[in-house]
PDB file of C-alpha atoms in Angstrom:
ATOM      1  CA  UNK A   1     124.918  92.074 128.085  1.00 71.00           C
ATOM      2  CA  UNK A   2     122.460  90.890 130.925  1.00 82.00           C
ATOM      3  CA  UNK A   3     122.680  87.364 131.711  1.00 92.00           C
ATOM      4  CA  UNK A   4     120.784  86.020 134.610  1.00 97.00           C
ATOM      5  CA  UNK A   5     121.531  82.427 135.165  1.00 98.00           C
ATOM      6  CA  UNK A   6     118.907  79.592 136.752  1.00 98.00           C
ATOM      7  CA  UNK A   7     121.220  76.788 137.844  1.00 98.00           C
ATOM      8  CA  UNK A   8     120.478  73.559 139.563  1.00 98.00           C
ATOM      9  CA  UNK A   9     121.375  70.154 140.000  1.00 98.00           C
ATOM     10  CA  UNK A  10     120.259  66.964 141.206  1.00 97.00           C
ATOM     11  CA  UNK A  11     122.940  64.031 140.091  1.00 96.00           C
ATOM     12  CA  UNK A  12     124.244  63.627 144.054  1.00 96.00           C
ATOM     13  CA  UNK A  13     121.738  63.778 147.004  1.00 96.00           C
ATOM     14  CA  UNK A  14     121.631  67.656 147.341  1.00 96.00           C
ATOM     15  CA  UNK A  15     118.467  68.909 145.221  1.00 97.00           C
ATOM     16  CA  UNK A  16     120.154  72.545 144.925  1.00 98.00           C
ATOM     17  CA  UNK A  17     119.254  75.194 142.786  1.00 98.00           C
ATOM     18  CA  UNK A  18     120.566  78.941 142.393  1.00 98.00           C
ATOM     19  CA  UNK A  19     120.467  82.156 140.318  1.00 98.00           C
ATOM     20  CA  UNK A  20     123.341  84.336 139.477  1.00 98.00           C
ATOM     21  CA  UNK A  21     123.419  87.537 136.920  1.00 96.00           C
ATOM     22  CA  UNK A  22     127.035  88.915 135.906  1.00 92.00           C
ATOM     23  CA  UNK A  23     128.146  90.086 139.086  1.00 94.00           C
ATOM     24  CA  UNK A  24     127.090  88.075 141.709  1.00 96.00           C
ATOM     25  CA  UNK A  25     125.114  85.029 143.543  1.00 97.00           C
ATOM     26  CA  UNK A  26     121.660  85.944 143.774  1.00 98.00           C
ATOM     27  CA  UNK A  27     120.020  83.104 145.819  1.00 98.00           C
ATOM     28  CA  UNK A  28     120.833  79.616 146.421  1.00 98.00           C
ATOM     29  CA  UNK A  29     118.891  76.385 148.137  1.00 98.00           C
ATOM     30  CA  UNK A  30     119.901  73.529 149.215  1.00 97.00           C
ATOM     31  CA  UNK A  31     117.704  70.042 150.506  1.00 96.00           C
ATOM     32  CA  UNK A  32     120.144  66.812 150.490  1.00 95.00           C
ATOM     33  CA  UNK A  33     117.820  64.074 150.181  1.00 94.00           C
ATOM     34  CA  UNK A  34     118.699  61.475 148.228  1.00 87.00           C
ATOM     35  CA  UNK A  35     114.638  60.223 147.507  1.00 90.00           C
ATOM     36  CA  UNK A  36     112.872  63.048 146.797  1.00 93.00           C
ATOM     37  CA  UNK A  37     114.653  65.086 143.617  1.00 95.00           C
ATOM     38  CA  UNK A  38     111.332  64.810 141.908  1.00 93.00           C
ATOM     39  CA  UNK A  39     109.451  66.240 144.668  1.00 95.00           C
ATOM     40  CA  UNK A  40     112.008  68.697 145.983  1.00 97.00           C
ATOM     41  CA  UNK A  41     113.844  70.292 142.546  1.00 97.00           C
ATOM     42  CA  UNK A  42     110.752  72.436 141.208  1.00 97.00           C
ATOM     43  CA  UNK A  43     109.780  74.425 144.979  1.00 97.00           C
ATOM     44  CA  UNK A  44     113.924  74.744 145.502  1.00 98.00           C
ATOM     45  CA  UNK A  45     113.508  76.395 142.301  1.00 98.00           C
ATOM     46  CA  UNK A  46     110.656  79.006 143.629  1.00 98.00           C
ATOM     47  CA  UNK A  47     112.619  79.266 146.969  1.00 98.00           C
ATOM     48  CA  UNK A  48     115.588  80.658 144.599  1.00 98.00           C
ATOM     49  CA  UNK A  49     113.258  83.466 142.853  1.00 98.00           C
ATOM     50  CA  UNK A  50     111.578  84.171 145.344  1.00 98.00           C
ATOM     51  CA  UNK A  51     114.449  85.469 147.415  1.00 97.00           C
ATOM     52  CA  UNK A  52     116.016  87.042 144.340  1.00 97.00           C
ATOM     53  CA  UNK A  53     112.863  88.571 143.862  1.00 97.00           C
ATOM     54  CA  UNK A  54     112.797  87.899 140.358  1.00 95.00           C
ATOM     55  CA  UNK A  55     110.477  86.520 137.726  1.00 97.00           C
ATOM     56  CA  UNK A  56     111.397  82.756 136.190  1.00 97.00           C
ATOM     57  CA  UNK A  57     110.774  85.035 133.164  1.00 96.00           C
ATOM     58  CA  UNK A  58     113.200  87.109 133.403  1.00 97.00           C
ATOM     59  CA  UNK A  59     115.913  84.156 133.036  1.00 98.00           C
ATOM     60  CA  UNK A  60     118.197  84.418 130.360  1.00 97.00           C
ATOM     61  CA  UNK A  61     120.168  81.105 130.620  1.00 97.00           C
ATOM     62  CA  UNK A  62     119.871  77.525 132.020  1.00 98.00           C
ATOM     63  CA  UNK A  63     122.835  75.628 133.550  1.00 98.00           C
ATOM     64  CA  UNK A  64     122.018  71.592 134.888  1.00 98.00           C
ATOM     65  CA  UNK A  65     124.353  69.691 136.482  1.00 97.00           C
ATOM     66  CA  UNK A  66     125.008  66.561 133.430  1.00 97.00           C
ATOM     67  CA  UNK A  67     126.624  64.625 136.085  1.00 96.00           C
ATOM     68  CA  UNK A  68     127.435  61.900 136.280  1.00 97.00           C
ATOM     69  CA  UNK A  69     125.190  60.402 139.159  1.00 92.00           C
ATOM     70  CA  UNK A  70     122.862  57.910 139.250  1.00 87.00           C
ATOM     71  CA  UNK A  71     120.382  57.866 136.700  1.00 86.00           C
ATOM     72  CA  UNK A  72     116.943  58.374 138.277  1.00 87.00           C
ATOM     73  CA  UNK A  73     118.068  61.569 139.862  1.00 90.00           C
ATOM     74  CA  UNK A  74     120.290  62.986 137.247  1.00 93.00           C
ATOM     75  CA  UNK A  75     116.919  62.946 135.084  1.00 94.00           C
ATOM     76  CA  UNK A  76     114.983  65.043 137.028  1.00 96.00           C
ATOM     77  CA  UNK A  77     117.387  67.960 136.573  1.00 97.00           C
ATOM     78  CA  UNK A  78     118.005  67.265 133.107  1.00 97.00           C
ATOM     79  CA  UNK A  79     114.287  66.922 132.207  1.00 97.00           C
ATOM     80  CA  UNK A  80     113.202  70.013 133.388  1.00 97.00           C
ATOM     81  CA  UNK A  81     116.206  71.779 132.330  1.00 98.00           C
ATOM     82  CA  UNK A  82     115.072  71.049 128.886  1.00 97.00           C
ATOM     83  CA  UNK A  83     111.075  71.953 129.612  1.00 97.00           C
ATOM     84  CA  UNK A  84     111.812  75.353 131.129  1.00 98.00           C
ATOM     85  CA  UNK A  85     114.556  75.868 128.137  1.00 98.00           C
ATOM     86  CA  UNK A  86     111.375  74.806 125.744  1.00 98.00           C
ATOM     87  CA  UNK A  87     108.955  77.474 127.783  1.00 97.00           C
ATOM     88  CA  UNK A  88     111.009  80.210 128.123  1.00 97.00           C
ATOM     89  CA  UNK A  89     112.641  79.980 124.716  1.00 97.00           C
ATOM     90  CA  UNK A  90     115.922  80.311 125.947  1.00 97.00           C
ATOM     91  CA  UNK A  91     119.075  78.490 126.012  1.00 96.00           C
ATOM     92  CA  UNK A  92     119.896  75.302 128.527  1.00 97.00           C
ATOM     93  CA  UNK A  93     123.162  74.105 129.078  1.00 97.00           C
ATOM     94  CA  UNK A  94     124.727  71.188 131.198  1.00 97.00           C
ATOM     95  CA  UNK A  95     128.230  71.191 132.976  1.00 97.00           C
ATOM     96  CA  UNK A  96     129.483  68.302 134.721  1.00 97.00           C
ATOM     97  CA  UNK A  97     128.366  67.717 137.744  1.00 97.00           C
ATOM     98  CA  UNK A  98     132.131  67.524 139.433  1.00 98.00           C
ATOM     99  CA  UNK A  99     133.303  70.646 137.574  1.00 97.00           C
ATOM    100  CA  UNK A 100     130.680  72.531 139.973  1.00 97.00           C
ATOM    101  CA  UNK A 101     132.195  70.647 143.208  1.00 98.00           C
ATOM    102  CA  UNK A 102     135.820  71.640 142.193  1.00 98.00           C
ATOM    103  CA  UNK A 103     134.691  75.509 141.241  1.00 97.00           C
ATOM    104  CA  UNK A 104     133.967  75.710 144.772  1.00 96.00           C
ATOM    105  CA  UNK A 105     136.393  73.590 146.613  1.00 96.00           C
ATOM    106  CA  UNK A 106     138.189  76.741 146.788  1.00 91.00           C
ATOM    107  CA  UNK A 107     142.301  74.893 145.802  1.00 96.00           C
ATOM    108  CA  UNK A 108     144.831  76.059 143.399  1.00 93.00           C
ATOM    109  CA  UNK A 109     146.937  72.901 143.437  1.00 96.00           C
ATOM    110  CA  UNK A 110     146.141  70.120 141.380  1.00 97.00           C
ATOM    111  CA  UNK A 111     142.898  67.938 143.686  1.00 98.00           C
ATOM    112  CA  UNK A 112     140.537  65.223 142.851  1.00 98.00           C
ATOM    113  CA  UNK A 113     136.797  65.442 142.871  1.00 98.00           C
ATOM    114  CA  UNK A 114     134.948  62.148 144.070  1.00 98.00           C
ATOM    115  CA  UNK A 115     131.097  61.758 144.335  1.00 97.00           C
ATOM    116  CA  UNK A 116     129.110  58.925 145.577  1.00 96.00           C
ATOM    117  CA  UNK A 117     128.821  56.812 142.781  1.00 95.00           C
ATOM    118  CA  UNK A 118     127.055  53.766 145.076  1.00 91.00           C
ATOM    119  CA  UNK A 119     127.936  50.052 144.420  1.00 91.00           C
ATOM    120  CA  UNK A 120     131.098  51.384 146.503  1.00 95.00           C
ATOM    121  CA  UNK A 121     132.808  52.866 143.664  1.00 96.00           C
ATOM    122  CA  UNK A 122     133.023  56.903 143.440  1.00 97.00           C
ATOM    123  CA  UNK A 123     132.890  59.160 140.359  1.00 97.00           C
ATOM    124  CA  UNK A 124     135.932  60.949 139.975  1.00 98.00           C
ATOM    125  CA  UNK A 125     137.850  63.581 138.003  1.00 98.00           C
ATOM    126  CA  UNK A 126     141.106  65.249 138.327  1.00 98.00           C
ATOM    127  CA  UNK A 127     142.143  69.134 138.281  1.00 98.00           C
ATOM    128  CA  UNK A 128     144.973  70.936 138.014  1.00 97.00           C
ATOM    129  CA  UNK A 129     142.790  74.456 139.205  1.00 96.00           C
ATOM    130  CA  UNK A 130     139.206  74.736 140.167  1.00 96.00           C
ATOM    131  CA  UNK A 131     138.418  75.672 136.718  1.00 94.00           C
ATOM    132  CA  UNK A 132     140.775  72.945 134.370  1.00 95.00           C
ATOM    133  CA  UNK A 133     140.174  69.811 134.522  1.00 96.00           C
ATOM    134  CA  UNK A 134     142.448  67.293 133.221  1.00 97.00           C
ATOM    135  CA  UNK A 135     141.370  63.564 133.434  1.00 96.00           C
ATOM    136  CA  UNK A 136     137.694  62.184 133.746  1.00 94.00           C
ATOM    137  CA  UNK A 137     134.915  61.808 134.374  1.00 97.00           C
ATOM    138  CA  UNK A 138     135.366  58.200 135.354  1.00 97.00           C
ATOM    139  CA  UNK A 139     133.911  55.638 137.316  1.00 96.00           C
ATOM    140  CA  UNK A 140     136.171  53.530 140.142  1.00 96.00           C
ATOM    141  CA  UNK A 141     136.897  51.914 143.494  1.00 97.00           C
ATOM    142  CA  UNK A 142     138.050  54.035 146.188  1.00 97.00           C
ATOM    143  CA  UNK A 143     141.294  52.324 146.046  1.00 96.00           C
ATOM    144  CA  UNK A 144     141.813  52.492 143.061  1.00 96.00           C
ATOM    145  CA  UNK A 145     141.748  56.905 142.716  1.00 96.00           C
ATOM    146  CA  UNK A 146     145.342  57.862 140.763  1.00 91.00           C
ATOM    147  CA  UNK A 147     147.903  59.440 142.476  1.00 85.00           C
ATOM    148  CA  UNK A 148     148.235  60.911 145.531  1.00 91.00           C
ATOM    149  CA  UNK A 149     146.387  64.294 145.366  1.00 97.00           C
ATOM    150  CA  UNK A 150     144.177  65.610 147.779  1.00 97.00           C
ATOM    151  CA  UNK A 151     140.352  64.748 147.452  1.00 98.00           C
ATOM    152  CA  UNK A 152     137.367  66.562 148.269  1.00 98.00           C
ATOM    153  CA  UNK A 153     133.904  65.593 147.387  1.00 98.00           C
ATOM    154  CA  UNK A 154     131.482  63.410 149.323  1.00 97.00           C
ATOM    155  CA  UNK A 155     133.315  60.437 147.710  1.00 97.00           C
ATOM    156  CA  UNK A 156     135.909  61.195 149.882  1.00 97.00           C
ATOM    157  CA  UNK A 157     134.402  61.999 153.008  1.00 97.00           C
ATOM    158  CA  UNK A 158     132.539  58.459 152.736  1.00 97.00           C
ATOM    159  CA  UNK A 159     135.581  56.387 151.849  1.00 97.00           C
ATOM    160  CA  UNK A 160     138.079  58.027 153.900  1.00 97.00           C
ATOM    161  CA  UNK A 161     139.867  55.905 155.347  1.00 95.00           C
ATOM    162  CA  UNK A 162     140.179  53.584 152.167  1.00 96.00           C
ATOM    163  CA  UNK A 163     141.254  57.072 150.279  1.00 96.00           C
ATOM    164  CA  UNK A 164     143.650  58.153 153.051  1.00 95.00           C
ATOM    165  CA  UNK A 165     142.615  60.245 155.153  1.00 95.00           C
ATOM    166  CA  UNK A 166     145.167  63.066 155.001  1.00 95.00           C
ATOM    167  CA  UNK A 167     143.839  63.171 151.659  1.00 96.00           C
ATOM    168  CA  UNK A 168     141.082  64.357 152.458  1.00 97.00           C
ATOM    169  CA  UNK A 169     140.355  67.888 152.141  1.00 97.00           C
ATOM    170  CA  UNK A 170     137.522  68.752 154.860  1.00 94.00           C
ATOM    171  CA  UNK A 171     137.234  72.557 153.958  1.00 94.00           C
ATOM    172  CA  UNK A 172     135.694  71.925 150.420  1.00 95.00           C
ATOM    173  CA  UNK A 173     131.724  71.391 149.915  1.00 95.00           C
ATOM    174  CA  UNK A 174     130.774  67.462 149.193  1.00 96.00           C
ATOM    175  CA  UNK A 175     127.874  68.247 147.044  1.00 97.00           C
ATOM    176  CA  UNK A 176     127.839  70.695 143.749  1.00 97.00           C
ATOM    177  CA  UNK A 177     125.861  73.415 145.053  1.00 97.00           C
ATOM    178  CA  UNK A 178     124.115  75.126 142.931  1.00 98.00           C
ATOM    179  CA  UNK A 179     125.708  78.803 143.618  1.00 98.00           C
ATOM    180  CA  UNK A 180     129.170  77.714 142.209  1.00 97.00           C
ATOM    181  CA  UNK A 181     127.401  76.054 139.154  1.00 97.00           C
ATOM    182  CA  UNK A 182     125.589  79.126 138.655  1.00 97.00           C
ATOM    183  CA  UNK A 183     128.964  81.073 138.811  1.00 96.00           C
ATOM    184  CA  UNK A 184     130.487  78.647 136.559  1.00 96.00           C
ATOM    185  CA  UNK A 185     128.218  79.199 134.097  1.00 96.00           C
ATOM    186  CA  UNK A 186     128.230  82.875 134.153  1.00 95.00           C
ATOM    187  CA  UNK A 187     131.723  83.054 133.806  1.00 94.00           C
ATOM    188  CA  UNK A 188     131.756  80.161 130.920  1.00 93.00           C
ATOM    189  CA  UNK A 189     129.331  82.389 128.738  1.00 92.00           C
ATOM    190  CA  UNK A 190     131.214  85.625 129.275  1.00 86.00           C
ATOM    191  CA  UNK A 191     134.376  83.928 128.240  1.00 75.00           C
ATOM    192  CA  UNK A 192     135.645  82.214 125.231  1.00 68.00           C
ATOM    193  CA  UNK A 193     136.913  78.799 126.391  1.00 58.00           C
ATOM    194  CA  UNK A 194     135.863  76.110 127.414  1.00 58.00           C
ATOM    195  CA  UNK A 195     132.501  76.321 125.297  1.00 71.00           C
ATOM    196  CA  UNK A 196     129.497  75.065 127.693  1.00 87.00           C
ATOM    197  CA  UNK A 197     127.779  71.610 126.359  1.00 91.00           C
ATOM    198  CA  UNK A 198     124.002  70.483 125.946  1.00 93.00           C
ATOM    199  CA  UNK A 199     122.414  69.282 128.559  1.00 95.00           C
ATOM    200  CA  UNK A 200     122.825  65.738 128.014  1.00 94.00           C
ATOM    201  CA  UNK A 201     123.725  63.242 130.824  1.00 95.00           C
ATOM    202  CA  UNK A 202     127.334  61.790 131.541  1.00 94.00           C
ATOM    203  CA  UNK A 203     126.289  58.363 131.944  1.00 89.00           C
ATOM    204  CA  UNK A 204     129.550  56.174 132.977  1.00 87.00           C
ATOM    205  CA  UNK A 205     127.780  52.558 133.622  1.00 71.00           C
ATOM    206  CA  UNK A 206     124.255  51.179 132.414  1.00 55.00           C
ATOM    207  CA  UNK A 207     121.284  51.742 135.070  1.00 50.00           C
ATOM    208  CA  UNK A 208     120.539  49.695 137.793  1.00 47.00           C
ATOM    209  CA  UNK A 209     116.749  48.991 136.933  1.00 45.00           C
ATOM    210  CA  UNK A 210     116.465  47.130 133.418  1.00 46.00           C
ATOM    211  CA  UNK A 211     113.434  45.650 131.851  1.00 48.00           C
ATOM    212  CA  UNK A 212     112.455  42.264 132.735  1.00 50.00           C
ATOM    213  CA  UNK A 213     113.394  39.141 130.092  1.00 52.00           C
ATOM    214  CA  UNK A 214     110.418  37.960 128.552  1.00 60.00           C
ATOM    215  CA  UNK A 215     108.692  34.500 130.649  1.00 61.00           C
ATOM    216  CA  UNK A 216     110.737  31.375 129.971  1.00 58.00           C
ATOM    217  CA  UNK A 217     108.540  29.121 127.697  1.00 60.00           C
ATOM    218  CA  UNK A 218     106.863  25.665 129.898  1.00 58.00           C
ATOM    219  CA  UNK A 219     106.515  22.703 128.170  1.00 58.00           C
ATOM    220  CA  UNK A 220     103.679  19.938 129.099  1.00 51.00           C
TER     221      UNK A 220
END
């Protein structure tokens, strides 16, 4: 069966997007800016078949990143995930955001994944292989990560020395690029466990912007 994947995410600060058919990576890009997912997620997309040198309608399959991440950026991905799913008449589906991170930290020991989760806390899961994971998604101080496992992830590169730093594995990406969520997902749909989800958002905490309390009533 042909199965050409359009993955991207945008629940950390790298807007990164990437196609993959059955075999391979076909293209990936990558912008980290934290400000601009709006602006920056639809031309990483173009970059991505453009250099694949395919058509967006040839894509048989969408894979977001569901995070979790803060929530003005993890809508952007999610959002269009489900408009080009609506255009193209094909199917979207959303994968955690740290499952992509620990796909392509590369370990086969058991690791944590921690993200930038602001507020100076860090979303977090554990694994016990890039492709299990075991505990999380969950939302925590530095301090307070379980165990003593190595961590990769931006998470940990930020809060090193609160994490330890010989926990700290350097050699693993901080973001979840795109090309190992795209791989993920091809190798999720060709297999029969674990099933991939919706493309819903992992929210772990309320939003930071809320609407405003009506005016407080003034008496003469």
């Amino acid at each position: 069966m042909f199965v050409l994947v359009l993955a991207f995410d945008t629940a950390t600060p790298a807007v990164t997007a990437a196609l993959a058919d059955s075999e391979r990576v076909l293209a990936e890009s990558t912008v980290v800016d934290a400000r601009r997912h709006g602006e920056l997620l639809v031309p990483t997309i173009e970059t991505v078949l453009g250099e694949a040198g395919v058509a967006l309608s040839d894509v048989t399959a969408i894979a977001v990143g569901a995070g979790p991440g803060p929530y003005t950026g993890l809508r952007v991905g999610l959002m269009t995930a489900q408009a080009l799913s609506a255009a193209l008449g094909i199917p979207a589906y959303g994968i955690c955001t740290l499952d992509a991170v620990a796909y392509g930290s590369g370990l086969s020991t058991p690791f944590l994944v921690a993200t930038d989760a602001r507020r100076k806390e860090v979303f977090w899961a554990r694994y016990t292989d890039p492709r299990t994971r075991v505990d999380g998604p969950a939302v925590d101080l530095p301090r307070d990560l379980p165990g003593d496992l190595p961590v990769v992830g931006a998470g940990a590169a930020l809060y090193r020395e609160v994490i330890g730093a010989e926990r700290v594995v350097d050699t693993a990406p901080l973001y979840p690029f795109a090309g190992a969520l795209a791989a993920l997902a091809v190798e999720r749909l060709g297999g029969p466990a674990p099933a991939l989800d919706p493309p819903t958002p992992i929210y772990l905490r309320r939003p930071d912007a809320s609407i405003p309390a009506p005016p407080k009533k003034v008496t003469v």
